PDB file of C-alpha atoms in Angstrom:
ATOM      1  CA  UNK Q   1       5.957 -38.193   8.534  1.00 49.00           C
ATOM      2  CA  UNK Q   2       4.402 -35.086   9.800  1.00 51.00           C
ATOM      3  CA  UNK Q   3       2.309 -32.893   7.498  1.00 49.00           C
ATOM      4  CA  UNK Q   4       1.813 -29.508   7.340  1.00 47.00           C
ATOM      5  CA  UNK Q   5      -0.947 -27.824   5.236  1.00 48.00           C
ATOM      6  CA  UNK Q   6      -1.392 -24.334   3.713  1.00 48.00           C
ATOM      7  CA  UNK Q   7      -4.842 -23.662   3.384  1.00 45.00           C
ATOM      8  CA  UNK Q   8      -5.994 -20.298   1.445  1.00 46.00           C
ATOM      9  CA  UNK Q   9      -9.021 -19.451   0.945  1.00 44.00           C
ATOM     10  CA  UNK Q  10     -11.442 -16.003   2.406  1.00 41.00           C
ATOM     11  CA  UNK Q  11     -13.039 -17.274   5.746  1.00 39.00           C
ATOM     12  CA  UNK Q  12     -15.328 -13.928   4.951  1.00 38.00           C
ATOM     13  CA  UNK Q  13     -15.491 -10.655   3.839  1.00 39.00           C
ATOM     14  CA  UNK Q  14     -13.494  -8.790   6.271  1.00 39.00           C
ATOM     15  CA  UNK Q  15     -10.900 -11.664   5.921  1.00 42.00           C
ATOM     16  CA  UNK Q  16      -9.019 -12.648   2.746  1.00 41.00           C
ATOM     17  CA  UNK Q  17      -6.652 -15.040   3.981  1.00 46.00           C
ATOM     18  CA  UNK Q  18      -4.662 -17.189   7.080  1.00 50.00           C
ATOM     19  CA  UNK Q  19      -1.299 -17.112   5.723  1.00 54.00           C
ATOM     20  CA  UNK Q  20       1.264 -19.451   6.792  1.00 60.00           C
ATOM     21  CA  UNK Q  21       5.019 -19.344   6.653  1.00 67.00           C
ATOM     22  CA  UNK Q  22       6.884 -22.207   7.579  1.00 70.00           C
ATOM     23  CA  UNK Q  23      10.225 -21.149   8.986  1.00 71.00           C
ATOM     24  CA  UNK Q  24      13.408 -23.476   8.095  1.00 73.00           C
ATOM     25  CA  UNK Q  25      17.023 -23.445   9.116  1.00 73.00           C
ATOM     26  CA  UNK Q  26      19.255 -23.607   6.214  1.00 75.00           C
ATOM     27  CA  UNK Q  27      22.762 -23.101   7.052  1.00 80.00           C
ATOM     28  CA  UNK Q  28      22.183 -21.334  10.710  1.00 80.00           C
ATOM     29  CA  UNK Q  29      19.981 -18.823   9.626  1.00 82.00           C
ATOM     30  CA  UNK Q  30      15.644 -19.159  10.084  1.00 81.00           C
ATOM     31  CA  UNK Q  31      14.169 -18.415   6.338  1.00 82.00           C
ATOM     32  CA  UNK Q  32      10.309 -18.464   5.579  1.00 82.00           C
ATOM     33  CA  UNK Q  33       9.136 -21.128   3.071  1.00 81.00           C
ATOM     34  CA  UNK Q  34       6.071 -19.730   2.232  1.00 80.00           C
ATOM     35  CA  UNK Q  35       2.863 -21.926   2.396  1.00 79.00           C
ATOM     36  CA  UNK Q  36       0.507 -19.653   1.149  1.00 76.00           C
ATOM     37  CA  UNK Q  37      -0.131 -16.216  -1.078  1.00 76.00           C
ATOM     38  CA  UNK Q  38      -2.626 -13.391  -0.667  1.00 76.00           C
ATOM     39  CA  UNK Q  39      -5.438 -13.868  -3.145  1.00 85.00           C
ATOM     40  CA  UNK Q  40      -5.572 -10.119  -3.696  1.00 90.00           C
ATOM     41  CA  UNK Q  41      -7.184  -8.859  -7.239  1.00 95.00           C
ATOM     42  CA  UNK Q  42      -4.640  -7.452  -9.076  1.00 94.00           C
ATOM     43  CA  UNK Q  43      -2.546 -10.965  -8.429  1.00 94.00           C
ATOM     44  CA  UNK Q  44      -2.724 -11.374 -12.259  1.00 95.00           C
ATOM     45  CA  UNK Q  45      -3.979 -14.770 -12.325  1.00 94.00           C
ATOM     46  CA  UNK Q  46      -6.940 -13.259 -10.219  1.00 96.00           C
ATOM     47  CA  UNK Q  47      -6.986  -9.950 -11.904  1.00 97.00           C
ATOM     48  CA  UNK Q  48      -7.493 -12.086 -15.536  1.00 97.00           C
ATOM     49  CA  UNK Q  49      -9.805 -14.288 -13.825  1.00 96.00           C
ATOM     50  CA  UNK Q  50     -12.131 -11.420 -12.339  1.00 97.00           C
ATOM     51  CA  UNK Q  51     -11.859  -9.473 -16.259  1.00 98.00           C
ATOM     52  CA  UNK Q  52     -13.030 -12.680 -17.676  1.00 97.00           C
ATOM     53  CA  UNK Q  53     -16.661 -12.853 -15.125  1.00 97.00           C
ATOM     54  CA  UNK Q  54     -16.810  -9.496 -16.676  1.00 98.00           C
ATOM     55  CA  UNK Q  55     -15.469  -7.695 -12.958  1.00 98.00           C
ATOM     56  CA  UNK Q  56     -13.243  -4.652 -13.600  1.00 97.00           C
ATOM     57  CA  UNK Q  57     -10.284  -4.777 -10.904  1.00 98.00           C
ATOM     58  CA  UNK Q  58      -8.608  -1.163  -9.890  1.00 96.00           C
ATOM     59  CA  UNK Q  59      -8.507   0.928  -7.231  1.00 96.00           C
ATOM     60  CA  UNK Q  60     -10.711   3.419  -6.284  1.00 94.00           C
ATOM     61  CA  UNK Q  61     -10.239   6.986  -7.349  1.00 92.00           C
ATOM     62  CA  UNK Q  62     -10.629  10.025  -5.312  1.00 92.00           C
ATOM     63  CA  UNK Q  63     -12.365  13.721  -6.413  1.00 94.00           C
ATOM     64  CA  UNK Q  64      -8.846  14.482  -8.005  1.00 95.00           C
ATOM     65  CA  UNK Q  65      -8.615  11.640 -10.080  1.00 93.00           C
ATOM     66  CA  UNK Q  66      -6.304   9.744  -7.498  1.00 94.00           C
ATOM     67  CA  UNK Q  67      -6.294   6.276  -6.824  1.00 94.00           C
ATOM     68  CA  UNK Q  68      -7.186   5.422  -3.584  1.00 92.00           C
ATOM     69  CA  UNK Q  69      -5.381   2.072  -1.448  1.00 90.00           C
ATOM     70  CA  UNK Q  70      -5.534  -1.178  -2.954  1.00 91.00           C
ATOM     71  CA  UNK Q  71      -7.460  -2.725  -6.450  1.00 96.00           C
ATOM     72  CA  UNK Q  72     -11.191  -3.668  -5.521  1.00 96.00           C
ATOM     73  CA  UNK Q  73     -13.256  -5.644  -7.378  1.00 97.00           C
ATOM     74  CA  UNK Q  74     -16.034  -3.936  -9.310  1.00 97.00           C
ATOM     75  CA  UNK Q  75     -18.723  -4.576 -11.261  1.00 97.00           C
ATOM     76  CA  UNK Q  76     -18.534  -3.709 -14.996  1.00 96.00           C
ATOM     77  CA  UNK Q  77     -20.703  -0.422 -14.875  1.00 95.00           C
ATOM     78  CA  UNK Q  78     -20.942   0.393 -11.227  1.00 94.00           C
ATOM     79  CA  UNK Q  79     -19.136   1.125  -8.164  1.00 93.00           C
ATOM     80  CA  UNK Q  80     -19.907  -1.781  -5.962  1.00 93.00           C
ATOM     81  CA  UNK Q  81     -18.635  -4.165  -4.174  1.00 95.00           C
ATOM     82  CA  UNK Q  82     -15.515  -2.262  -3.999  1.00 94.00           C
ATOM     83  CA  UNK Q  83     -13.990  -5.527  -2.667  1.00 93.00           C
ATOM     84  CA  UNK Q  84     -10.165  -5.852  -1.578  1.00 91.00           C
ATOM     85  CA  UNK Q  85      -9.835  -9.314  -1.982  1.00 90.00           C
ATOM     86  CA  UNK Q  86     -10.286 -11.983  -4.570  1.00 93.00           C
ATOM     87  CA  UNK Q  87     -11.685 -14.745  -2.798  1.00 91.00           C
ATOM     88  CA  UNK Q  88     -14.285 -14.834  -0.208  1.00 88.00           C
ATOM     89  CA  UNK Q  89     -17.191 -16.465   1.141  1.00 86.00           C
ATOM     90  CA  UNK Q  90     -20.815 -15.221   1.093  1.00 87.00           C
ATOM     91  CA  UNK Q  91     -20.255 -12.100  -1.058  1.00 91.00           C
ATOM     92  CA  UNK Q  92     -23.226 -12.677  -3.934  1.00 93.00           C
ATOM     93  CA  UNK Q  93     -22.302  -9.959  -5.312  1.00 95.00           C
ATOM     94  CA  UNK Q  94     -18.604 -10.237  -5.978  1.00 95.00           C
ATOM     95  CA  UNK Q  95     -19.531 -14.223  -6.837  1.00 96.00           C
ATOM     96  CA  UNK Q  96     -21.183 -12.302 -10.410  1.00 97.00           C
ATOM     97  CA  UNK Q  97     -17.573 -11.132 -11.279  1.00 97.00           C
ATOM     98  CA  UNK Q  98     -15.925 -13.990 -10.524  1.00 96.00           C
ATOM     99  CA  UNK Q  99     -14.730 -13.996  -6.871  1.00 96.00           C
ATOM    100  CA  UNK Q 100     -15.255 -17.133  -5.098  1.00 93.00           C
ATOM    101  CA  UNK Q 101     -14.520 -19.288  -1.957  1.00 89.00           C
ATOM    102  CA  UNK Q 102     -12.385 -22.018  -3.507  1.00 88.00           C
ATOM    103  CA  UNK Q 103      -9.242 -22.527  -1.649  1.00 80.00           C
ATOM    104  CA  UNK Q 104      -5.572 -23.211  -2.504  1.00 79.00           C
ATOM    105  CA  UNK Q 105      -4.120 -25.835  -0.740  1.00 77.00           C
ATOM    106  CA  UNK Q 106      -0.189 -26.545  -0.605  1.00 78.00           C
ATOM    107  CA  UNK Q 107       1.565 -29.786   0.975  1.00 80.00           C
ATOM    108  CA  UNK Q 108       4.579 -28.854   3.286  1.00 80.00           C
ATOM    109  CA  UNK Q 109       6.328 -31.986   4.510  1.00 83.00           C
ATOM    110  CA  UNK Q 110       7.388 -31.420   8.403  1.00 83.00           C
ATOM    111  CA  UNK Q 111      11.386 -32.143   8.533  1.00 83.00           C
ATOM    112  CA  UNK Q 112      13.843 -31.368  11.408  1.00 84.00           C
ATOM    113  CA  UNK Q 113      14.892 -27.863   9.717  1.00 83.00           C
ATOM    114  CA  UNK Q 114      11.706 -26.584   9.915  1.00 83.00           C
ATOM    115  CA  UNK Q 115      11.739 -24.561  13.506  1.00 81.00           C
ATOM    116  CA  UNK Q 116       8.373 -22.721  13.778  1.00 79.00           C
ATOM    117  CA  UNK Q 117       5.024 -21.310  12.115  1.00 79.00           C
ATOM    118  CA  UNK Q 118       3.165 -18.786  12.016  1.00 78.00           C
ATOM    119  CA  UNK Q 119      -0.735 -18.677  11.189  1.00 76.00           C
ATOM    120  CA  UNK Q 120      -1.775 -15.224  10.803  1.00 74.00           C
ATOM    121  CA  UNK Q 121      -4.719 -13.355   8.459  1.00 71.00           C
ATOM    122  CA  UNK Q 122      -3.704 -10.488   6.081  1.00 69.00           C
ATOM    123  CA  UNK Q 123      -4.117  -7.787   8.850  1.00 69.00           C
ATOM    124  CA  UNK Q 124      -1.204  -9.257  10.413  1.00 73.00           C
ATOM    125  CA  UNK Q 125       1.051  -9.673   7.120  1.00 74.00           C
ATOM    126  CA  UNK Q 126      -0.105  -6.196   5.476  1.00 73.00           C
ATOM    127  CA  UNK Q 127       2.454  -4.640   8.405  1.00 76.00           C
ATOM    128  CA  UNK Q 128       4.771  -7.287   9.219  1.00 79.00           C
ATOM    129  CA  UNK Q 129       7.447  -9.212   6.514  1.00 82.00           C
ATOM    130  CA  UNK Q 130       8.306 -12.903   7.177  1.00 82.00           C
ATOM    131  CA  UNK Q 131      11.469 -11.299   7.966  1.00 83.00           C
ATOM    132  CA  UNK Q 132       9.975  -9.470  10.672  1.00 84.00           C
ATOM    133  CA  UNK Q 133       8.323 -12.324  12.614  1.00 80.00           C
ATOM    134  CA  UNK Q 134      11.687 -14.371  12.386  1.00 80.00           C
ATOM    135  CA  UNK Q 135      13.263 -11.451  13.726  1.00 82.00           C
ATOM    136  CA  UNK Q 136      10.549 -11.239  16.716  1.00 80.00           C
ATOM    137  CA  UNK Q 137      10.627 -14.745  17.205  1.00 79.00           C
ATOM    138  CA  UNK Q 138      14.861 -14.737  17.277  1.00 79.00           C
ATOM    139  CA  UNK Q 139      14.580 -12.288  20.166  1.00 80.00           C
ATOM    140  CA  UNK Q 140      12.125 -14.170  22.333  1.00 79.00           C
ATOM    141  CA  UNK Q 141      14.484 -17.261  22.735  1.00 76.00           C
ATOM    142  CA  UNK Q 142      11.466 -19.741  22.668  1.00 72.00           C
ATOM    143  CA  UNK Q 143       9.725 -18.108  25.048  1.00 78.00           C
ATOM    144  CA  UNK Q 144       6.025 -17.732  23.693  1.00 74.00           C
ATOM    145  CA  UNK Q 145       4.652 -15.511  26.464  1.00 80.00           C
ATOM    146  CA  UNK Q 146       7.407 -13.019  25.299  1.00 79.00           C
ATOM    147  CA  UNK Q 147       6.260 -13.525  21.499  1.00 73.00           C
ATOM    148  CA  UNK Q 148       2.326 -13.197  22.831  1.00 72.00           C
ATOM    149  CA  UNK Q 149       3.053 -10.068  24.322  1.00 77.00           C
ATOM    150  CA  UNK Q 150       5.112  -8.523  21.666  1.00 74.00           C
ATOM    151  CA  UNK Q 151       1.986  -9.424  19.216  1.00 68.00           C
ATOM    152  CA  UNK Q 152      -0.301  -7.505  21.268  1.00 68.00           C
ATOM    153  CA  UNK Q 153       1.913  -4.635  21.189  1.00 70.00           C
ATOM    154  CA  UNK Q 154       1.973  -4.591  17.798  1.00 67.00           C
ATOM    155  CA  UNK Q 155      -1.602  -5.288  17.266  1.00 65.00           C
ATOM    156  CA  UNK Q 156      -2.702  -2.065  19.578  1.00 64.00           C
ATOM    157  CA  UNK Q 157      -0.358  -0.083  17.470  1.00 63.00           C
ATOM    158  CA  UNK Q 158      -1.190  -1.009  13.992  1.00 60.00           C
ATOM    159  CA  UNK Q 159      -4.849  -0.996  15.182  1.00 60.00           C
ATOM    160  CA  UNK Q 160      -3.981   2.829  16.020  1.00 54.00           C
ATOM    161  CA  UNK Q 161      -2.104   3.428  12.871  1.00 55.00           C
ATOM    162  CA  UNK Q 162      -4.791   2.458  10.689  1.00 51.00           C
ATOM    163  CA  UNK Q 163      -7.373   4.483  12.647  1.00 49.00           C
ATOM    164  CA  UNK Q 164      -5.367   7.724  11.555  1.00 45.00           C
ATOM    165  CA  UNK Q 165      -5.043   6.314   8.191  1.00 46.00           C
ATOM    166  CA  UNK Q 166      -3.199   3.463   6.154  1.00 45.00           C
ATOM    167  CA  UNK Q 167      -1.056   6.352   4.611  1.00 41.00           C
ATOM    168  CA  UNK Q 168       0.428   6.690   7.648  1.00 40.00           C
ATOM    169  CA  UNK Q 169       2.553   3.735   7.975  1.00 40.00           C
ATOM    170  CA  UNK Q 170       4.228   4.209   4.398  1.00 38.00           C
TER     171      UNK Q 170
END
């Protein structure tokens, strides 16, 4: 039996996670079986457990009162770390309010349906849906040169995108 595990966990503090869908055929069409979730803080079960280490968990707000991109974690009475993600490694800070490196692990058993993964960090998944890289994937007919190159094209454009500004792409 072949064994496939999802490992979450932040490898660091630019990186919160390598998520991994598993992609299965059910009924002639490829559908993701996800092996993994983005520990972001307002997941609530983060979110409570951040609150309880006495971290506050929101986004940050702009001159105007606006809330800026995603919840960060904060301390209680100050504006730092201002981190986007829930877990990660090294971050003494953060560790005061709860955040931490312990992973999540989840136990995929390899059968015949299951065509393809895909191991990617949250930069990757932030622009594209599982739907999306079955979709890519579909169109390259196995070839994985085609699939290489089509990731690089995305990766120099969302690399672009976000230099203008996240806003840009929603």
């Amino acid at each position: 039996m072949r064994r496939c595990v999802g490992l979450f966990g932040g490898c660091n503090e630019s990186c919160t996670a390598f998520l991994i869908p598993v992609f299965v055929e059910q009924g002639g069409q490829l559908k993701a079986k996800e092996l993994s979730e983005d520990q972001k803080p307002d997941l609530e079960c983060e979110r409570q457990r951040i609150l309880k280490c006495g971290g506050r968990v929101e986004p940050l707000i702009d001159e105007n009162g606006e809330p800026i991109g995603p919840h960060r974690v904060w301390l209680p009475n100050m504006m730092l770390p201002g981190l986007a993600m829930a877990r990660s490694i090294g971050d003494d800070i953060a560790a005061t309010v709860g955040v931490h490196a312990t992973p999540e692990i989840k136990v995929h058993d390899l059968t015949e349906r299951d065509k393809f993964m895909v191991v990617a960090s949250d930069g990757v998944w932030e622009f594209l849906s599982s739907e999306d890289v079955v979709e890519i994937v579909k169109g390259c007919a196995g070839d994985a040169d085609r699939v290489w190159s089509i990731y690089f094209s995305y990766s120099r454009f969302f690399r672009h995108a976000v230099s203008l500004g996240r806003h840009t792409l929603r």
